[in-house]
Amino acid sequence: MKKIAFIALMLVCGLTAALAQKPAEIKFDKLTHDFGSFSEKSPVVTYTFTYTNVGEQPLVINQAVASCGCTVPEYTKAPIKPGEKGAIKVTYNGAGKFPGHFKKSITIRTNGVVEMTRLYIEGEMTEN
């Protein structure tokens, strides 16, 4: 009987210790980037959003989806260790689009405390 009680106590202690650790948590340096004005002669612009895993578990980005096909996010599939930084490179291609203001969103899904975060890019593509 003492062995069963001891094993049960060890399981409870092990689960408590595992749950006491802070899960992964993503913290971006900034959530929005404004490209400003750029010419339709050079319609492709890129920005890299940086983030840190401020949690105590490895952070995994499960998905990065842009609001349209003219915006392409690229990200590392490998887990980011606690305290380490990662990056999401976002490329906007305005070729074939009408000049003017644009604002696009990129939805990031992670295994972190906050499972979904939205990043935004915007700018003004001018004629010639």
CSV table of N, CA and C in Angstrom, one decimal:
chain,number,residue,atom,x,y,z
A,1,MET,N,0.8,-1.2,0.0
A,1,MET,CA,0.0,0.0,0.0
A,1,MET,C,0.9,1.3,0.0
A,2,LYS,N,2.0,1.2,0.7
A,2,LYS,CA,2.9,2.3,0.8
A,2,LYS,C,3.5,2.6,-0.6
A,3,LYS,N,3.8,1.6,-1.3
A,3,LYS,CA,4.4,1.7,-2.7
A,3,LYS,C,3.4,2.5,-3.6
A,4,ILE,N,2.1,2.1,-3.5
A,4,ILE,CA,1.1,2.7,-4.4
A,4,ILE,C,1.0,4.2,-4.0
A,5,ALA,N,0.9,4.5,-2.7
A,5,ALA,CA,0.8,5.9,-2.3
A,5,ALA,C,2.0,6.7,-2.7
A,6,PHE,N,3.2,6.1,-2.6
A,6,PHE,CA,4.4,6.8,-3.0
A,6,PHE,C,4.5,7.1,-4.5
A,7,ILE,N,4.0,6.1,-5.3
A,7,ILE,CA,4.0,6.2,-6.7
A,7,ILE,C,3.0,7.3,-7.1
A,8,ALA,N,1.8,7.3,-6.5
A,8,ALA,CA,0.8,8.3,-6.8
A,8,ALA,C,1.4,9.7,-6.4
A,9,LEU,N,2.0,9.8,-5.3
A,9,LEU,CA,2.6,11.1,-4.8
A,9,LEU,C,3.7,11.6,-5.8
A,10,MET,N,4.5,10.7,-6.3
A,10,MET,CA,5.5,11.1,-7.3
A,10,MET,C,4.9,11.5,-8.6
A,11,LEU,N,3.8,10.9,-9.1
A,11,LEU,CA,3.1,11.3,-10.3
A,11,LEU,C,2.5,12.7,-10.1
A,12,VAL,N,1.9,13.0,-9.0
A,12,VAL,CA,1.3,14.3,-8.7
A,12,VAL,C,2.4,15.3,-8.7
A,13,CYS,N,3.5,15.0,-8.0
A,13,CYS,CA,4.7,16.0,-8.0
A,13,CYS,C,5.2,16.3,-9.4
A,14,GLY,N,5.4,15.2,-10.1
A,14,GLY,CA,5.9,15.3,-11.5
A,14,GLY,C,5.0,16.2,-12.4
A,15,LEU,N,3.7,15.9,-12.3
A,15,LEU,CA,2.8,16.7,-13.1
A,15,LEU,C,2.7,18.2,-12.6
A,16,THR,N,2.8,18.4,-11.3
A,16,THR,CA,2.8,19.8,-10.8
A,16,THR,C,4.1,20.5,-11.3
A,17,ALA,N,5.2,19.9,-11.3
A,17,ALA,CA,6.4,20.5,-11.7
A,17,ALA,C,6.4,20.8,-13.2
A,18,ALA,N,5.8,19.9,-14.0
A,18,ALA,CA,5.7,20.1,-15.5
A,18,ALA,C,4.7,21.3,-15.8
A,19,LEU,N,3.7,21.3,-15.0
A,19,LEU,CA,2.7,22.4,-15.3
A,19,LEU,C,3.2,23.8,-14.7
A,20,ALA,N,4.1,23.7,-13.8
A,20,ALA,CA,4.6,25.0,-13.2
A,20,ALA,C,5.5,25.8,-14.2
A,21,GLN,N,6.1,25.1,-15.2
A,21,GLN,CA,6.9,25.8,-16.1
A,21,GLN,C,6.0,26.6,-17.0
A,22,LYS,N,6.5,27.8,-17.3
A,22,LYS,CA,5.8,28.7,-18.2
A,22,LYS,C,5.9,28.2,-19.6
A,23,PRO,N,4.8,28.1,-20.3
A,23,PRO,CA,4.8,27.6,-21.7
A,23,PRO,C,5.6,28.6,-22.6
A,24,ALA,N,5.7,28.2,-23.9
A,24,ALA,CA,6.3,29.1,-24.9
A,24,ALA,C,5.5,30.4,-25.0
A,25,GLU,N,6.2,31.5,-25.3
A,25,GLU,CA,5.4,32.8,-25.5
A,25,GLU,C,6.2,33.6,-26.5
A,26,ILE,N,5.5,34.1,-27.5
A,26,ILE,CA,6.2,34.9,-28.5
A,26,ILE,C,6.0,36.4,-28.2
A,27,LYS,N,7.0,37.1,-28.4
A,27,LYS,CA,7.0,38.6,-28.2
A,27,LYS,C,7.7,39.3,-29.4
A,28,PHE,N,6.9,40.0,-30.2
A,28,PHE,CA,7.4,40.6,-31.4
A,28,PHE,C,8.0,42.0,-31.0
A,29,ASP,N,9.1,42.4,-31.7
A,29,ASP,CA,9.6,43.7,-31.5
A,29,ASP,C,8.6,44.8,-31.9
A,30,LYS,N,7.9,44.5,-33.0
A,30,LYS,CA,6.8,45.4,-33.5
A,30,LYS,C,5.9,44.6,-34.3
A,31,LEU,N,4.6,45.0,-34.4
A,31,LEU,CA,3.6,44.3,-35.1
A,31,LEU,C,3.2,44.9,-36.4
A,32,THR,N,3.6,46.1,-36.7
A,32,THR,CA,3.3,46.8,-37.9
A,32,THR,C,4.5,47.4,-38.5
A,33,HIS,N,4.6,47.3,-39.9
A,33,HIS,CA,5.7,48.0,-40.6
A,33,HIS,C,5.1,48.8,-41.7
A,34,ASP,N,5.5,50.0,-41.9
A,34,ASP,CA,5.1,50.9,-43.0
A,34,ASP,C,6.3,51.1,-43.9
A,35,PHE,N,6.1,50.6,-45.1
A,35,PHE,CA,7.2,50.7,-46.2
A,35,PHE,C,7.3,52.2,-46.7
A,36,GLY,N,6.3,53.0,-46.4
A,36,GLY,CA,6.3,54.4,-46.9
A,36,GLY,C,6.0,54.3,-48.4
A,37,SER,N,6.6,55.3,-49.2
A,37,SER,CA,6.3,55.3,-50.6
A,37,SER,C,7.4,54.6,-51.4
A,38,PHE,N,7.0,53.9,-52.4
A,38,PHE,CA,7.9,53.2,-53.3
A,38,PHE,C,7.3,53.2,-54.7
A,39,SER,N,8.2,53.1,-55.7
A,39,SER,CA,7.7,53.2,-57.1
A,39,SER,C,7.2,51.9,-57.6
A,40,GLU,N,6.2,51.9,-58.5
A,40,GLU,CA,5.8,50.7,-59.1
A,40,GLU,C,6.8,50.1,-60.0
A,41,LYS,N,7.9,50.9,-60.3
A,41,LYS,CA,9.0,50.3,-61.1
A,41,LYS,C,9.8,49.3,-60.3
A,42,SER,N,9.8,49.5,-59.0
A,42,SER,CA,10.4,48.5,-58.1
A,42,SER,C,9.3,48.0,-57.1
A,43,PRO,N,8.4,47.2,-57.6
A,43,PRO,CA,7.2,46.9,-56.8
A,43,PRO,C,7.4,45.8,-55.6
A,44,VAL,N,8.6,45.3,-55.5
A,44,VAL,CA,8.8,44.2,-54.5
A,44,VAL,C,9.5,44.8,-53.3
A,45,VAL,N,8.9,44.8,-52.1
A,45,VAL,CA,9.5,45.3,-50.9
A,45,VAL,C,9.5,44.2,-49.8
A,46,THR,N,10.5,44.2,-49.0
A,46,THR,CA,10.6,43.1,-47.9
A,46,THR,C,10.9,43.7,-46.6
A,47,TYR,N,10.3,43.1,-45.6
A,47,TYR,CA,10.6,43.5,-44.2
A,47,TYR,C,10.7,42.2,-43.3
A,48,THR,N,11.6,42.2,-42.3
A,48,THR,CA,11.7,41.1,-41.4
A,48,THR,C,11.3,41.5,-40.0
A,49,PHE,N,10.2,40.8,-39.6
A,49,PHE,CA,9.8,41.0,-38.2
A,49,PHE,C,10.6,40.1,-37.3
A,50,THR,N,11.1,40.6,-36.2
A,50,THR,CA,11.8,39.8,-35.3
A,50,THR,C,11.0,39.6,-34.0
A,51,TYR,N,11.2,38.4,-33.4
A,51,TYR,CA,10.5,38.1,-32.2
A,51,TYR,C,11.4,37.3,-31.2
A,52,THR,N,11.0,37.2,-30.0
A,52,THR,CA,11.8,36.5,-28.9
A,52,THR,C,10.8,35.5,-28.3
A,53,ASN,N,11.3,34.3,-27.9
A,53,ASN,CA,10.6,33.4,-27.1
A,53,ASN,C,10.8,33.8,-25.6
A,54,VAL,N,9.8,34.4,-25.0
A,54,VAL,CA,10.0,34.9,-23.6
A,54,VAL,C,9.4,33.8,-22.6
A,55,GLY,N,9.0,32.7,-23.1
A,55,GLY,CA,8.5,31.6,-22.3
A,55,GLY,C,9.6,30.7,-21.8
A,56,GLU,N,9.3,29.5,-21.3
A,56,GLU,CA,10.2,28.6,-20.8
A,56,GLU,C,10.2,27.3,-21.5
A,57,GLN,N,9.4,27.2,-22.6
A,57,GLN,CA,9.4,26.0,-23.4
A,57,GLN,C,9.7,26.4,-24.9
A,58,PRO,N,10.2,25.5,-25.7
A,58,PRO,CA,10.5,25.8,-27.1
A,58,PRO,C,9.2,26.3,-27.8
A,59,LEU,N,9.4,27.3,-28.6
A,59,LEU,CA,8.4,28.0,-29.4
A,59,LEU,C,8.4,27.4,-30.8
A,60,VAL,N,7.2,27.0,-31.3
A,60,VAL,CA,7.1,26.6,-32.7
A,60,VAL,C,6.1,27.4,-33.4
A,61,ILE,N,6.4,27.9,-34.6
A,61,ILE,CA,5.5,28.6,-35.4
A,61,ILE,C,4.9,27.5,-36.3
A,62,ASN,N,3.6,27.3,-36.1
A,62,ASN,CA,2.9,26.3,-36.9
A,62,ASN,C,2.4,26.8,-38.2
A,63,GLN,N,2.2,28.1,-38.4
A,63,GLN,CA,1.6,28.6,-39.6
A,63,GLN,C,1.8,30.1,-39.7
A,64,ALA,N,2.1,30.6,-40.9
A,64,ALA,CA,2.1,32.0,-41.2
A,64,ALA,C,1.3,32.2,-42.5
A,65,VAL,N,0.2,32.9,-42.4
A,65,VAL,CA,-0.7,33.0,-43.6
A,65,VAL,C,-0.9,34.5,-43.9
A,66,ALA,N,-0.7,34.9,-45.1
A,66,ALA,CA,-1.0,36.3,-45.5
A,66,ALA,C,-2.4,36.4,-46.0
A,67,SER,N,-2.9,37.7,-46.0
A,67,SER,CA,-4.3,37.9,-46.3
A,67,SER,C,-4.5,37.9,-47.9
A,68,CYS,N,-3.4,37.9,-48.6
A,68,CYS,CA,-3.5,37.8,-50.1
A,68,CYS,C,-2.3,37.2,-50.7
A,69,GLY,N,-2.4,36.8,-51.9
A,69,GLY,CA,-1.3,36.1,-52.6
A,69,GLY,C,-0.1,37.1,-53.0
A,70,CYS,N,-0.3,38.4,-52.8
A,70,CYS,CA,0.8,39.3,-53.2
A,70,CYS,C,1.7,39.5,-52.0
A,71,THR,N,1.4,38.9,-50.8
A,71,THR,CA,2.2,38.9,-49.6
A,71,THR,C,2.7,37.5,-49.3
A,72,VAL,N,4.0,37.3,-49.1
A,72,VAL,CA,4.5,36.0,-48.8
A,72,VAL,C,5.4,36.0,-47.5
A,73,PRO,N,5.0,35.3,-46.5
A,73,PRO,CA,5.8,35.2,-45.3
A,73,PRO,C,6.7,34.0,-45.4
A,74,GLU,N,7.9,34.1,-44.8
A,74,GLU,CA,8.9,33.0,-44.7
A,74,GLU,C,9.3,33.0,-43.3
A,75,TYR,N,9.4,31.8,-42.7
A,75,TYR,CA,9.8,31.6,-41.3
A,75,TYR,C,10.5,30.3,-41.1
A,76,THR,N,11.2,30.3,-40.0
A,76,THR,CA,12.0,29.1,-39.6
A,76,THR,C,11.0,28.1,-39.0
A,77,LYS,N,11.1,26.8,-39.5
A,77,LYS,CA,10.2,25.8,-39.0
A,77,LYS,C,10.8,25.1,-37.7
A,78,ALA,N,12.1,25.3,-37.4
A,78,ALA,CA,12.7,24.8,-36.2
A,78,ALA,C,12.2,25.5,-34.9
A,79,PRO,N,12.1,24.7,-33.8
A,79,PRO,CA,11.7,25.3,-32.6
A,79,PRO,C,12.7,26.4,-32.1
A,80,ILE,N,12.2,27.5,-31.5
A,80,ILE,CA,13.0,28.5,-31.0
A,80,ILE,C,13.1,28.3,-29.5
A,81,LYS,N,14.3,28.2,-29.0
A,81,LYS,CA,14.5,27.9,-27.5
A,81,LYS,C,14.2,29.1,-26.7
A,82,PRO,N,13.9,28.9,-25.4
A,82,PRO,CA,13.6,30.0,-24.5
A,82,PRO,C,14.7,31.1,-24.5
A,83,GLY,N,14.3,32.3,-24.7
A,83,GLY,CA,15.3,33.4,-24.7
A,83,GLY,C,15.9,33.7,-26.0
A,84,GLU,N,15.7,32.8,-27.0
A,84,GLU,CA,16.3,33.0,-28.3
A,84,GLU,C,15.3,33.8,-29.2
A,85,LYS,N,15.9,34.4,-30.3
A,85,LYS,CA,15.2,35.2,-31.2
A,85,LYS,C,14.9,34.4,-32.5
A,86,GLY,N,13.9,34.9,-33.2
A,86,GLY,CA,13.6,34.3,-34.5
A,86,GLY,C,13.1,35.4,-35.4
A,87,ALA,N,12.8,35.1,-36.7
A,87,ALA,CA,12.4,36.1,-37.7
A,87,ALA,C,11.4,35.6,-38.6
A,88,ILE,N,10.6,36.5,-39.1
A,88,ILE,CA,9.6,36.2,-40.1
A,88,ILE,C,9.8,37.2,-41.2
A,89,LYS,N,10.2,36.8,-42.4
A,89,LYS,CA,10.5,37.7,-43.5
A,89,LYS,C,9.2,37.8,-44.3
A,90,VAL,N,8.7,39.0,-44.6
A,90,VAL,CA,7.5,39.2,-45.3
A,90,VAL,C,7.8,40.0,-46.6
A,91,THR,N,7.4,39.5,-47.7
A,91,THR,CA,7.7,40.1,-49.0
A,91,THR,C,6.3,40.5,-49.6
A,92,TYR,N,6.2,41.8,-50.0
A,92,TYR,CA,5.0,42.3,-50.7
A,92,TYR,C,5.5,42.5,-52.2
A,93,ASN,N,4.6,42.0,-53.1
A,93,ASN,CA,4.9,42.1,-54.5
A,93,ASN,C,3.7,42.9,-55.2
A,94,GLY,N,3.9,44.2,-55.5
A,94,GLY,CA,2.9,45.0,-56.0
A,94,GLY,C,2.8,45.0,-57.6
A,95,ALA,N,3.6,44.1,-58.2
A,95,ALA,CA,3.6,44.0,-59.7
A,95,ALA,C,2.2,43.6,-60.1
A,96,GLY,N,1.6,44.4,-61.1
A,96,GLY,CA,0.3,44.2,-61.6
A,96,GLY,C,-0.8,44.7,-60.8
A,97,LYS,N,-0.5,45.3,-59.7
A,97,LYS,CA,-1.5,46.0,-58.8
A,97,LYS,C,-1.6,47.4,-59.1
A,98,PHE,N,-2.7,48.0,-58.8
A,98,PHE,CA,-2.9,49.4,-59.0
A,98,PHE,C,-2.1,50.2,-58.0
A,99,PRO,N,-1.5,51.3,-58.4
A,99,PRO,CA,-0.8,52.2,-57.4
A,99,PRO,C,-1.7,52.7,-56.4
A,100,GLY,N,-1.2,53.0,-55.2
A,100,GLY,CA,-2.0,53.5,-54.1
A,100,GLY,C,-1.6,52.8,-52.8
A,101,HIS,N,-2.4,53.2,-51.8
A,101,HIS,CA,-2.1,52.6,-50.5
A,101,HIS,C,-2.6,51.2,-50.3
A,102,PHE,N,-1.8,50.4,-49.6
A,102,PHE,CA,-2.2,49.0,-49.3
A,102,PHE,C,-1.9,48.7,-47.8
A,103,LYS,N,-2.7,47.8,-47.3
A,103,LYS,CA,-2.5,47.3,-45.9
A,103,LYS,C,-2.8,45.8,-45.9
A,104,LYS,N,-1.8,45.0,-45.6
A,104,LYS,CA,-2.0,43.6,-45.6
A,104,LYS,C,-1.7,43.0,-44.2
A,105,SER,N,-2.4,41.9,-43.9
A,105,SER,CA,-2.1,41.2,-42.6
A,105,SER,C,-1.5,39.8,-42.8
A,106,ILE,N,-0.7,39.4,-41.8
A,106,ILE,CA,-0.1,38.1,-41.8
A,106,ILE,C,-0.5,37.5,-40.5
A,107,THR,N,-1.2,36.4,-40.5
A,107,THR,CA,-1.6,35.7,-39.3
A,107,THR,C,-0.6,34.6,-38.9
A,108,ILE,N,-0.1,34.7,-37.7
A,108,ILE,CA,0.9,33.8,-37.1
A,108,ILE,C,0.2,32.9,-36.1
A,109,ARG,N,0.4,31.6,-36.3
A,109,ARG,CA,-0.1,30.7,-35.3
A,109,ARG,C,1.0,29.9,-34.6
A,110,THR,N,1.0,29.8,-33.3
A,110,THR,CA,2.1,29.2,-32.6
A,110,THR,C,1.6,28.2,-31.5
A,111,ASN,N,2.5,27.6,-30.9
A,111,ASN,CA,2.2,26.7,-29.7
A,111,ASN,C,2.3,27.5,-28.4
A,112,GLY,N,2.4,28.8,-28.5
A,112,GLY,CA,2.6,29.6,-27.3
A,112,GLY,C,1.3,29.9,-26.6
A,113,VAL,N,1.5,30.7,-25.5
A,113,VAL,CA,0.3,31.1,-24.6
A,113,VAL,C,-0.7,31.8,-25.5
A,114,VAL,N,-0.3,32.8,-26.3
A,114,VAL,CA,-1.1,33.4,-27.3
A,114,VAL,C,-0.9,32.7,-28.6
A,115,GLU,N,-1.9,31.9,-29.0
A,115,GLU,CA,-1.8,31.1,-30.2
A,115,GLU,C,-1.8,31.8,-31.5
A,116,MET,N,-2.4,33.0,-31.5
A,116,MET,CA,-2.5,33.7,-32.8
A,116,MET,C,-2.1,35.2,-32.6
A,117,THR,N,-1.3,35.6,-33.5
A,117,THR,CA,-0.9,37.0,-33.6
A,117,THR,C,-1.0,37.5,-35.0
A,118,ARG,N,-1.4,38.8,-35.2
A,118,ARG,CA,-1.5,39.4,-36.5
A,118,ARG,C,-0.4,40.4,-36.7
A,119,LEU,N,0.3,40.3,-37.8
A,119,LEU,CA,1.3,41.3,-38.2
A,119,LEU,C,0.7,42.1,-39.3
A,120,TYR,N,1.1,43.3,-39.5
A,120,TYR,CA,0.6,44.2,-40.6
A,120,TYR,C,1.7,44.8,-41.3
A,121,ILE,N,1.6,44.9,-42.7
A,121,ILE,CA,2.5,45.7,-43.5
A,121,ILE,C,1.6,46.7,-44.3
A,122,GLU,N,2.1,47.9,-44.5
A,122,GLU,CA,1.4,48.8,-45.3
A,122,GLU,C,2.4,49.7,-46.1
A,123,GLY,N,1.9,50.4,-47.0
A,123,GLY,CA,2.7,51.3,-47.8
A,123,GLY,C,1.9,52.0,-48.9
A,124,GLU,N,2.6,52.8,-49.7
A,124,GLU,CA,2.0,53.5,-50.8
A,124,GLU,C,2.9,53.3,-52.0
A,125,MET,N,2.3,52.6,-53.0
A,125,MET,CA,3.0,52.3,-54.3
A,125,MET,C,2.6,53.4,-55.2
A,126,THR,N,3.6,54.2,-55.7
A,126,THR,CA,3.3,55.3,-56.6
A,126,THR,C,3.6,55.0,-58.0
A,127,GLU,N,3.0,55.7,-58.9
A,127,GLU,CA,3.2,55.5,-60.4
A,127,GLU,C,4.6,56.1,-60.7
A,128,ASN,N,5.3,55.3,-61.5
A,128,ASN,CA,6.7,55.7,-62.0
A,128,ASN,C,7.5,56.1,-60.8
